[in-house]
Coordinates of C-alpha atoms in Angstrom, one line a residue:
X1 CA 0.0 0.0 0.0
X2 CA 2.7 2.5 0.9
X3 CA 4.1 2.0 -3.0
X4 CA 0.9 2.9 -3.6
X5 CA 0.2 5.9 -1.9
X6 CA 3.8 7.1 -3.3
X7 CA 2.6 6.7 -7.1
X8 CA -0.3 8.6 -6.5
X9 CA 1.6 11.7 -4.6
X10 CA 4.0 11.5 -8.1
X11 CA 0.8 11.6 -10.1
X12 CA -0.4 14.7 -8.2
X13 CA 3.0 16.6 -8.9
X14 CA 3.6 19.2 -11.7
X15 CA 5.7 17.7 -14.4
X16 CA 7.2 19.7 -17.0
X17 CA 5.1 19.7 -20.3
X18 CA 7.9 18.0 -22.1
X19 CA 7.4 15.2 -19.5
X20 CA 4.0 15.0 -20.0
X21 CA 3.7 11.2 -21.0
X22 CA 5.4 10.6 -17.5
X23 CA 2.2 11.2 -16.3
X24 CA 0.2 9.2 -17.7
X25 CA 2.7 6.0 -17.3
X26 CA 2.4 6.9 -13.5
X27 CA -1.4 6.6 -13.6
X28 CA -1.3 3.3 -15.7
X29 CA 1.2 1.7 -13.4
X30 CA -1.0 2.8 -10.4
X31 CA -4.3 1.1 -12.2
X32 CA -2.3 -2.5 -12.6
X33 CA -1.1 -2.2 -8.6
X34 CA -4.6 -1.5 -7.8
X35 CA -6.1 -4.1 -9.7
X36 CA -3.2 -6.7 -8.6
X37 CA -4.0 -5.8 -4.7
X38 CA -7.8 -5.8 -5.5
X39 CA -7.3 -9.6 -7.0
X40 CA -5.1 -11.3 -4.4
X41 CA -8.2 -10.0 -1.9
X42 CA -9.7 -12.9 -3.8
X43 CA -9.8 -16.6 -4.8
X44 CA -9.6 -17.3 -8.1
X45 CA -11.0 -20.3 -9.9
X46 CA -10.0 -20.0 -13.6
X47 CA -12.2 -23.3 -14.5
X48 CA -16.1 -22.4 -16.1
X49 CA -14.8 -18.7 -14.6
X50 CA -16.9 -19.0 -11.4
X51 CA -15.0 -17.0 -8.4
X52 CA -15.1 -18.1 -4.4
X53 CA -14.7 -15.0 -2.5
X54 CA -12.5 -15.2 0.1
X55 CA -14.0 -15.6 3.5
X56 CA -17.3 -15.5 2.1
X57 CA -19.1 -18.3 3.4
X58 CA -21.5 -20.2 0.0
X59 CA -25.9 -19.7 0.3
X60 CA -27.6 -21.8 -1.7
X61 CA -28.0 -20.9 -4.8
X62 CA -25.2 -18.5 -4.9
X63 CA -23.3 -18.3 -7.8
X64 CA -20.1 -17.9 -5.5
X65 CA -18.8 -21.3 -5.2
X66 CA -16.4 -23.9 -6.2
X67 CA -16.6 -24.5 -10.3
X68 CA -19.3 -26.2 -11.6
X69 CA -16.5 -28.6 -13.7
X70 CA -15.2 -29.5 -10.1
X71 CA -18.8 -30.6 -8.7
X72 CA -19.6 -32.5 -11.5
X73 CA -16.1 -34.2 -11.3
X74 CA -17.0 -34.9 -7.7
X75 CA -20.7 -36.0 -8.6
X76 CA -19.3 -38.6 -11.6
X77 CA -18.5 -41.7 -9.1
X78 CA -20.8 -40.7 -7.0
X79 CA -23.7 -40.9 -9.7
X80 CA -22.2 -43.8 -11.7
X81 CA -22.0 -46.1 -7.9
X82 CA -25.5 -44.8 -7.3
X83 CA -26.8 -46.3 -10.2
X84 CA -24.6 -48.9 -10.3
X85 CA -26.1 -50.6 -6.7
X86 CA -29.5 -49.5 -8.0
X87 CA -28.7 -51.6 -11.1
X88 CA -27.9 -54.6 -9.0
X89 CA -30.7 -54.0 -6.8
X90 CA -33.1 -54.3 -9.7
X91 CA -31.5 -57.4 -10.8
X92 CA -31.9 -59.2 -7.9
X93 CA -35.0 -58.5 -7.4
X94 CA -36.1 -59.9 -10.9
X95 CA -34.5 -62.9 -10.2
X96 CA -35.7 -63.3 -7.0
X97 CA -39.1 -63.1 -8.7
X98 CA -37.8 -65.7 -11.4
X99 CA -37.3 -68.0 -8.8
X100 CA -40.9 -67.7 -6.9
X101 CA -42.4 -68.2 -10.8
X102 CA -40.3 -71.3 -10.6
X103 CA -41.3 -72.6 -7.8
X104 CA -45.3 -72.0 -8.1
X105 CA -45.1 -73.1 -11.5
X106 CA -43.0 -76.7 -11.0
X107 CA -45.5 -77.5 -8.2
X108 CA -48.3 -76.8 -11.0
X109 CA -46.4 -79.1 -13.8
X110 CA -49.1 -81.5 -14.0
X111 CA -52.3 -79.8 -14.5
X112 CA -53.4 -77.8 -17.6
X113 CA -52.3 -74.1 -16.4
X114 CA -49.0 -73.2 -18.4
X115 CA -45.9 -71.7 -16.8
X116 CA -45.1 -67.9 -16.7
X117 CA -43.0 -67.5 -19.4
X118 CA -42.5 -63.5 -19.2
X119 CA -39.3 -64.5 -17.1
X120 CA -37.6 -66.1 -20.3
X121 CA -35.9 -64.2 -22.5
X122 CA -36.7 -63.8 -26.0
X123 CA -34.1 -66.2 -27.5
X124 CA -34.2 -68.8 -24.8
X125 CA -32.3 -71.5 -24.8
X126 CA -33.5 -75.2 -24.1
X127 CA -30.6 -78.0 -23.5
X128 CA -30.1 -81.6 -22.2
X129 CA -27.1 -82.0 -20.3
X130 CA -26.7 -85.8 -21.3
X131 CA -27.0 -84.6 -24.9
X132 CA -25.5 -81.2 -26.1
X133 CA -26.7 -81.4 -29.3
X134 CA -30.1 -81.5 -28.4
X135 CA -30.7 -77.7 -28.4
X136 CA -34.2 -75.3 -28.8
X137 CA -33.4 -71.6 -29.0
X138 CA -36.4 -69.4 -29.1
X139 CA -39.6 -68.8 -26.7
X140 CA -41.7 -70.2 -29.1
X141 CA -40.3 -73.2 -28.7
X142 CA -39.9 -74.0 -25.3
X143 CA -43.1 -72.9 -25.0
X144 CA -43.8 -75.9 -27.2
X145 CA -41.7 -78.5 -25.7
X146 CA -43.1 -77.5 -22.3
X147 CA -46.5 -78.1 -23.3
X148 CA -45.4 -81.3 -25.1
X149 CA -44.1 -82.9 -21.8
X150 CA -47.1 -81.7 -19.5
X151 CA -49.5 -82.9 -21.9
X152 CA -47.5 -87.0 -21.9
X153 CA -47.6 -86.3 -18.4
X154 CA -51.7 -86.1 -18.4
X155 CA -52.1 -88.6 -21.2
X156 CA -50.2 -91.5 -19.2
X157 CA -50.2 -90.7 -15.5
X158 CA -53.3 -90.5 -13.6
X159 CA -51.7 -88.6 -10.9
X160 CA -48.1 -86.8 -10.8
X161 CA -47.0 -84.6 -8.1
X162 CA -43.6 -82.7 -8.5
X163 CA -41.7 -81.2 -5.8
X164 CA -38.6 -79.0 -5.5
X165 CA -35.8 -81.0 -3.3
X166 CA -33.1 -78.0 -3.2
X167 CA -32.8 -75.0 -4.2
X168 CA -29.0 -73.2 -4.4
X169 CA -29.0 -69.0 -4.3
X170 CA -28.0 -67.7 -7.5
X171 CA -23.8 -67.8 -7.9
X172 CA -22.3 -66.2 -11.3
X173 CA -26.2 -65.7 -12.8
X174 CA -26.4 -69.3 -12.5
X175 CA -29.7 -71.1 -10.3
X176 CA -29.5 -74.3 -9.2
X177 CA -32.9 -76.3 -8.3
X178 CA -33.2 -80.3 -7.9
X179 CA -36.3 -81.4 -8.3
X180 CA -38.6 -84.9 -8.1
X181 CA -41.2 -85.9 -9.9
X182 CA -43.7 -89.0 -8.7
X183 CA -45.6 -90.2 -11.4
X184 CA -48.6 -93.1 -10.9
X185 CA -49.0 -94.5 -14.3
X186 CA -51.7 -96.1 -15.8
X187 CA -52.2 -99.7 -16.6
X188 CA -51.0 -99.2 -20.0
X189 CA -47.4 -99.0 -18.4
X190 CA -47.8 -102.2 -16.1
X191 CA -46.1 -103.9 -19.3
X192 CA -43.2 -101.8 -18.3
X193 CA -42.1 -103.3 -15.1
X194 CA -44.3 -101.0 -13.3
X195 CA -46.8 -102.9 -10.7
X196 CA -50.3 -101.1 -10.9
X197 CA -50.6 -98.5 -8.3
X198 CA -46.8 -98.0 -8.0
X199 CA -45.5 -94.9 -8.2
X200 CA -42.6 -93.9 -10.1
X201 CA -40.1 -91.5 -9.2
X202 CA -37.9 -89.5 -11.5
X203 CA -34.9 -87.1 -10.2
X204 CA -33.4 -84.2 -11.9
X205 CA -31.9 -81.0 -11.9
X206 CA -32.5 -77.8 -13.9
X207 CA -29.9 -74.9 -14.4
X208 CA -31.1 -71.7 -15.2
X209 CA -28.8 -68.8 -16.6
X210 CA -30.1 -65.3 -16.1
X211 CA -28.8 -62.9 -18.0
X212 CA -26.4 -60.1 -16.4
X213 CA -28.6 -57.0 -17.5
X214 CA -32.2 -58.0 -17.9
X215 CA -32.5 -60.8 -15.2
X216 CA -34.3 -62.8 -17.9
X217 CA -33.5 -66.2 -18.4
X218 CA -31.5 -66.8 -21.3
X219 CA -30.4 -70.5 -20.7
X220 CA -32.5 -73.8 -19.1
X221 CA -30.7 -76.5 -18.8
X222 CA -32.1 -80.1 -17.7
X223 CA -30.3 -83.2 -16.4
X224 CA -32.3 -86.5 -16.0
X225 CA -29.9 -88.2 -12.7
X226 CA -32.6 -90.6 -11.3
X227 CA -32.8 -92.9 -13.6
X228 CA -30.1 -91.5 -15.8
X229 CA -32.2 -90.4 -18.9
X230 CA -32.5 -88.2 -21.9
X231 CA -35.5 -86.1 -21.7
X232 CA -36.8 -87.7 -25.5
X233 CA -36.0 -91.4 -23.9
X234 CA -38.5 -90.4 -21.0
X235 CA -41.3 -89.1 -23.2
X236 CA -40.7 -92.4 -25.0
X237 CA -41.3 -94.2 -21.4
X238 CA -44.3 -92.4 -20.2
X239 CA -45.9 -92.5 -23.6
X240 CA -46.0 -96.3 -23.8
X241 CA -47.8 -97.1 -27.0
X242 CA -47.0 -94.1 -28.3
X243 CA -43.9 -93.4 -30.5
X244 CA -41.5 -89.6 -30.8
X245 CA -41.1 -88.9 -34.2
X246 CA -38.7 -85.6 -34.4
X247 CA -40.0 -82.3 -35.8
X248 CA -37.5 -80.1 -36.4
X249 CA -34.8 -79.7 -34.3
X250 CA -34.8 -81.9 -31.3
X251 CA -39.0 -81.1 -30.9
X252 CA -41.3 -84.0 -31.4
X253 CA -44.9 -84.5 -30.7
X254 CA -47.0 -87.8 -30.4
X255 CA -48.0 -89.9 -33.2
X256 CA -49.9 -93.7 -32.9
X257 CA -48.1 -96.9 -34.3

Protein backbone atom coordinates (compact mmCIF):
# COMPACT_ATOMS: atom_id res chain seq x y z
CA UNK A 1 0.00 0.00 0.00
CA UNK A 2 2.74 2.50 0.93
CA UNK A 3 4.09 2.00 -2.98
CA UNK A 4 0.91 2.92 -3.64
CA UNK A 5 0.16 5.86 -1.95
CA UNK A 6 3.82 7.06 -3.25
CA UNK A 7 2.56 6.69 -7.09
CA UNK A 8 -0.28 8.55 -6.54
CA UNK A 9 1.60 11.73 -4.58
CA UNK A 10 4.03 11.47 -8.06
CA UNK A 11 0.82 11.61 -10.10
CA UNK A 12 -0.42 14.75 -8.18
CA UNK A 13 3.03 16.57 -8.86
CA UNK A 14 3.64 19.20 -11.71
CA UNK A 15 5.68 17.72 -14.41
CA UNK A 16 7.23 19.66 -17.01
CA UNK A 17 5.13 19.68 -20.31
CA UNK A 18 7.91 17.95 -22.12
CA UNK A 19 7.39 15.17 -19.54
CA UNK A 20 4.03 15.04 -19.95
CA UNK A 21 3.65 11.19 -21.01
CA UNK A 22 5.39 10.56 -17.53
CA UNK A 23 2.19 11.17 -16.26
CA UNK A 24 0.19 9.23 -17.73
CA UNK A 25 2.71 6.00 -17.33
CA UNK A 26 2.43 6.92 -13.54
CA UNK A 27 -1.38 6.61 -13.59
CA UNK A 28 -1.30 3.34 -15.72
CA UNK A 29 1.21 1.70 -13.36
CA UNK A 30 -0.96 2.79 -10.37
CA UNK A 31 -4.26 1.07 -12.19
CA UNK A 32 -2.32 -2.48 -12.58
CA UNK A 33 -1.06 -2.18 -8.56
CA UNK A 34 -4.59 -1.50 -7.75
CA UNK A 35 -6.05 -4.11 -9.70
CA UNK A 36 -3.20 -6.67 -8.62
CA UNK A 37 -4.04 -5.82 -4.70
CA UNK A 38 -7.82 -5.76 -5.55
CA UNK A 39 -7.26 -9.57 -7.05
CA UNK A 40 -5.08 -11.28 -4.36
CA UNK A 41 -8.24 -10.03 -1.86
CA UNK A 42 -9.70 -12.92 -3.77
CA UNK A 43 -9.75 -16.64 -4.78
CA UNK A 44 -9.56 -17.34 -8.14
CA UNK A 45 -11.01 -20.33 -9.85
CA UNK A 46 -10.01 -20.04 -13.57
CA UNK A 47 -12.22 -23.30 -14.47
CA UNK A 48 -16.11 -22.39 -16.10
CA UNK A 49 -14.80 -18.71 -14.59
CA UNK A 50 -16.88 -19.05 -11.37
CA UNK A 51 -15.05 -17.00 -8.40
CA UNK A 52 -15.09 -18.10 -4.42
CA UNK A 53 -14.75 -15.02 -2.52
CA UNK A 54 -12.48 -15.25 0.06
CA UNK A 55 -13.98 -15.64 3.53
CA UNK A 56 -17.26 -15.52 2.08
CA UNK A 57 -19.11 -18.27 3.44
CA UNK A 58 -21.49 -20.19 0.02
CA UNK A 59 -25.88 -19.73 0.28
CA UNK A 60 -27.65 -21.83 -1.72
CA UNK A 61 -28.05 -20.94 -4.79
CA UNK A 62 -25.17 -18.49 -4.95
CA UNK A 63 -23.35 -18.29 -7.83
CA UNK A 64 -20.05 -17.95 -5.51
CA UNK A 65 -18.85 -21.26 -5.21
CA UNK A 66 -16.41 -23.94 -6.22
CA UNK A 67 -16.60 -24.49 -10.28
CA UNK A 68 -19.26 -26.25 -11.65
CA UNK A 69 -16.54 -28.64 -13.66
CA UNK A 70 -15.19 -29.45 -10.12
CA UNK A 71 -18.76 -30.65 -8.74
CA UNK A 72 -19.56 -32.47 -11.48
CA UNK A 73 -16.06 -34.25 -11.28
CA UNK A 74 -16.98 -34.91 -7.65
CA UNK A 75 -20.68 -35.99 -8.64
CA UNK A 76 -19.34 -38.56 -11.62
CA UNK A 77 -18.51 -41.72 -9.11
CA UNK A 78 -20.82 -40.69 -7.05
CA UNK A 79 -23.66 -40.91 -9.71
CA UNK A 80 -22.20 -43.81 -11.65
CA UNK A 81 -22.02 -46.13 -7.89
CA UNK A 82 -25.50 -44.84 -7.25
CA UNK A 83 -26.79 -46.26 -10.20
CA UNK A 84 -24.55 -48.94 -10.28
CA UNK A 85 -26.05 -50.63 -6.70
CA UNK A 86 -29.51 -49.49 -8.05
CA UNK A 87 -28.74 -51.63 -11.07
CA UNK A 88 -27.92 -54.64 -9.04
CA UNK A 89 -30.71 -54.01 -6.76
CA UNK A 90 -33.06 -54.33 -9.74
CA UNK A 91 -31.54 -57.45 -10.85
CA UNK A 92 -31.88 -59.17 -7.88
CA UNK A 93 -34.98 -58.49 -7.44
CA UNK A 94 -36.13 -59.91 -10.88
CA UNK A 95 -34.51 -62.93 -10.19
CA UNK A 96 -35.71 -63.32 -6.96
CA UNK A 97 -39.07 -63.14 -8.68
CA UNK A 98 -37.80 -65.73 -11.43
CA UNK A 99 -37.33 -68.01 -8.77
CA UNK A 100 -40.86 -67.74 -6.88
CA UNK A 101 -42.44 -68.21 -10.76
CA UNK A 102 -40.29 -71.28 -10.64
CA UNK A 103 -41.31 -72.56 -7.78
CA UNK A 104 -45.33 -72.04 -8.14
CA UNK A 105 -45.13 -73.08 -11.54
CA UNK A 106 -43.05 -76.66 -10.95
CA UNK A 107 -45.49 -77.54 -8.15
CA UNK A 108 -48.34 -76.82 -11.04
CA UNK A 109 -46.42 -79.09 -13.83
CA UNK A 110 -49.15 -81.48 -14.03
CA UNK A 111 -52.28 -79.82 -14.48
CA UNK A 112 -53.40 -77.79 -17.56
CA UNK A 113 -52.26 -74.10 -16.40
CA UNK A 114 -48.96 -73.18 -18.39
CA UNK A 115 -45.85 -71.75 -16.84
CA UNK A 116 -45.13 -67.92 -16.67
CA UNK A 117 -43.03 -67.46 -19.43
CA UNK A 118 -42.51 -63.54 -19.22
CA UNK A 119 -39.27 -64.54 -17.08
CA UNK A 120 -37.64 -66.06 -20.28
CA UNK A 121 -35.91 -64.19 -22.51
CA UNK A 122 -36.67 -63.82 -26.05
CA UNK A 123 -34.05 -66.17 -27.54
CA UNK A 124 -34.16 -68.81 -24.81
CA UNK A 125 -32.32 -71.54 -24.77
CA UNK A 126 -33.48 -75.15 -24.05
CA UNK A 127 -30.58 -78.02 -23.50
CA UNK A 128 -30.10 -81.59 -22.22
CA UNK A 129 -27.12 -82.03 -20.34
CA UNK A 130 -26.74 -85.84 -21.35
CA UNK A 131 -27.01 -84.55 -24.87
CA UNK A 132 -25.53 -81.23 -26.10
CA UNK A 133 -26.65 -81.42 -29.33
CA UNK A 134 -30.15 -81.48 -28.40
CA UNK A 135 -30.65 -77.72 -28.37
CA UNK A 136 -34.22 -75.34 -28.79
CA UNK A 137 -33.40 -71.63 -29.02
CA UNK A 138 -36.43 -69.43 -29.13
CA UNK A 139 -39.56 -68.82 -26.70
CA UNK A 140 -41.70 -70.20 -29.08
CA UNK A 141 -40.33 -73.20 -28.66
CA UNK A 142 -39.86 -73.96 -25.35
CA UNK A 143 -43.11 -72.92 -24.96
CA UNK A 144 -43.84 -75.93 -27.19
CA UNK A 145 -41.67 -78.52 -25.69
CA UNK A 146 -43.12 -77.50 -22.30
CA UNK A 147 -46.47 -78.06 -23.26
CA UNK A 148 -45.39 -81.31 -25.07
CA UNK A 149 -44.11 -82.89 -21.81
CA UNK A 150 -47.13 -81.67 -19.52
CA UNK A 151 -49.54 -82.90 -21.86
CA UNK A 152 -47.49 -87.01 -21.90
CA UNK A 153 -47.58 -86.28 -18.41
CA UNK A 154 -51.72 -86.12 -18.38
CA UNK A 155 -52.11 -88.64 -21.24
CA UNK A 156 -50.23 -91.50 -19.25
CA UNK A 157 -50.22 -90.71 -15.53
CA UNK A 158 -53.32 -90.49 -13.64
CA UNK A 159 -51.70 -88.63 -10.90
CA UNK A 160 -48.11 -86.76 -10.78
CA UNK A 161 -46.96 -84.55 -8.07
CA UNK A 162 -43.58 -82.71 -8.49
CA UNK A 163 -41.70 -81.24 -5.79
CA UNK A 164 -38.56 -79.03 -5.46
CA UNK A 165 -35.83 -81.02 -3.29
CA UNK A 166 -33.13 -78.03 -3.20
CA UNK A 167 -32.82 -75.03 -4.15
CA UNK A 168 -29.05 -73.17 -4.41
CA UNK A 169 -29.02 -68.99 -4.31
CA UNK A 170 -28.03 -67.66 -7.52
CA UNK A 171 -23.82 -67.80 -7.93
CA UNK A 172 -22.33 -66.23 -11.26
CA UNK A 173 -26.19 -65.69 -12.77
CA UNK A 174 -26.43 -69.33 -12.45
CA UNK A 175 -29.72 -71.06 -10.27
CA UNK A 176 -29.53 -74.33 -9.16
CA UNK A 177 -32.92 -76.29 -8.33
CA UNK A 178 -33.22 -80.28 -7.95
CA UNK A 179 -36.27 -81.43 -8.25
CA UNK A 180 -38.62 -84.89 -8.11
CA UNK A 181 -41.16 -85.93 -9.88
CA UNK A 182 -43.69 -88.99 -8.71
CA UNK A 183 -45.61 -90.18 -11.42
CA UNK A 184 -48.65 -93.11 -10.93
CA UNK A 185 -48.96 -94.48 -14.33
CA UNK A 186 -51.74 -96.11 -15.84
CA UNK A 187 -52.22 -99.67 -16.55
CA UNK A 188 -50.96 -99.25 -20.03
CA UNK A 189 -47.44 -98.96 -18.44
CA UNK A 190 -47.82 -102.22 -16.05
CA UNK A 191 -46.12 -103.89 -19.31
CA UNK A 192 -43.19 -101.77 -18.33
CA UNK A 193 -42.11 -103.26 -15.10
CA UNK A 194 -44.29 -101.02 -13.25
CA UNK A 195 -46.77 -102.94 -10.72
CA UNK A 196 -50.26 -101.14 -10.94
CA UNK A 197 -50.60 -98.47 -8.31
CA UNK A 198 -46.78 -98.03 -7.95
CA UNK A 199 -45.52 -94.93 -8.18
CA UNK A 200 -42.63 -93.87 -10.13
CA UNK A 201 -40.10 -91.48 -9.21
CA UNK A 202 -37.93 -89.50 -11.55
CA UNK A 203 -34.94 -87.14 -10.15
CA UNK A 204 -33.37 -84.16 -11.88
CA UNK A 205 -31.90 -80.97 -11.90
CA UNK A 206 -32.47 -77.78 -13.85
CA UNK A 207 -29.86 -74.89 -14.39
CA UNK A 208 -31.12 -71.69 -15.15
CA UNK A 209 -28.77 -68.78 -16.57
CA UNK A 210 -30.12 -65.28 -16.08
CA UNK A 211 -28.83 -62.85 -18.04
CA UNK A 212 -26.44 -60.13 -16.39
CA UNK A 213 -28.57 -57.03 -17.51
CA UNK A 214 -32.19 -58.02 -17.92
CA UNK A 215 -32.52 -60.81 -15.23
CA UNK A 216 -34.26 -62.80 -17.92
CA UNK A 217 -33.55 -66.15 -18.38
CA UNK A 218 -31.50 -66.85 -21.29
CA UNK A 219 -30.44 -70.53 -20.65
CA UNK A 220 -32.46 -73.82 -19.11
CA UNK A 221 -30.71 -76.49 -18.81
CA UNK A 222 -32.05 -80.06 -17.67
CA UNK A 223 -30.31 -83.23 -16.38
CA UNK A 224 -32.30 -86.53 -15.98
CA UNK A 225 -29.86 -88.22 -12.74
CA UNK A 226 -32.62 -90.55 -11.35
CA UNK A 227 -32.84 -92.86 -13.60
CA UNK A 228 -30.12 -91.53 -15.80
CA UNK A 229 -32.19 -90.41 -18.91
CA UNK A 230 -32.52 -88.24 -21.91
CA UNK A 231 -35.51 -86.05 -21.66
CA UNK A 232 -36.77 -87.73 -25.47
CA UNK A 233 -35.96 -91.37 -23.86
CA UNK A 234 -38.47 -90.43 -21.02
CA UNK A 235 -41.32 -89.11 -23.21
CA UNK A 236 -40.75 -92.38 -24.99
CA UNK A 237 -41.26 -94.20 -21.42
CA UNK A 238 -44.26 -92.35 -20.22
CA UNK A 239 -45.89 -92.51 -23.56
CA UNK A 240 -45.99 -96.28 -23.82
CA UNK A 241 -47.76 -97.06 -26.98
CA UNK A 242 -47.04 -94.15 -28.35
CA UNK A 243 -43.86 -93.37 -30.49
CA UNK A 244 -41.50 -89.60 -30.82
CA UNK A 245 -41.12 -88.88 -34.20
CA UNK A 246 -38.67 -85.64 -34.35
CA UNK A 247 -39.98 -82.31 -35.77
CA UNK A 248 -37.49 -80.15 -36.35
CA UNK A 249 -34.81 -79.69 -34.28
CA UNK A 250 -34.85 -81.87 -31.28
CA UNK A 251 -38.96 -81.10 -30.87
CA UNK A 252 -41.26 -84.01 -31.36
CA UNK A 253 -44.86 -84.50 -30.73
CA UNK A 254 -47.02 -87.76 -30.37
CA UNK A 255 -47.99 -89.92 -33.17
CA UNK A 256 -49.93 -93.74 -32.90
CA UNK A 257 -48.05 -96.92 -34.28
Amino acid sequence: MSMLVVFMQLSQTRWRPHHWYLSVAVQMLIVVIGCVLLVGKMSLVVPDHTFLCRGTSPTPGSRWRSSSIHRKGKDLPERADAASMQKASEWRLKVGHAIDVLSTDLKLFGSEQMPDLSIFSEDIVFADARLPELRLQGLAAYKSIVSTLKWSLRASCDESRSEITALHAPVNGEVYMRWRLILWPKNVLASLGNNPGEPIIVEGYSRYEFDSWSGEIVKHTIDITNPPTLIMDMYKQQMGSFSWKPVGVGLGVPSRR
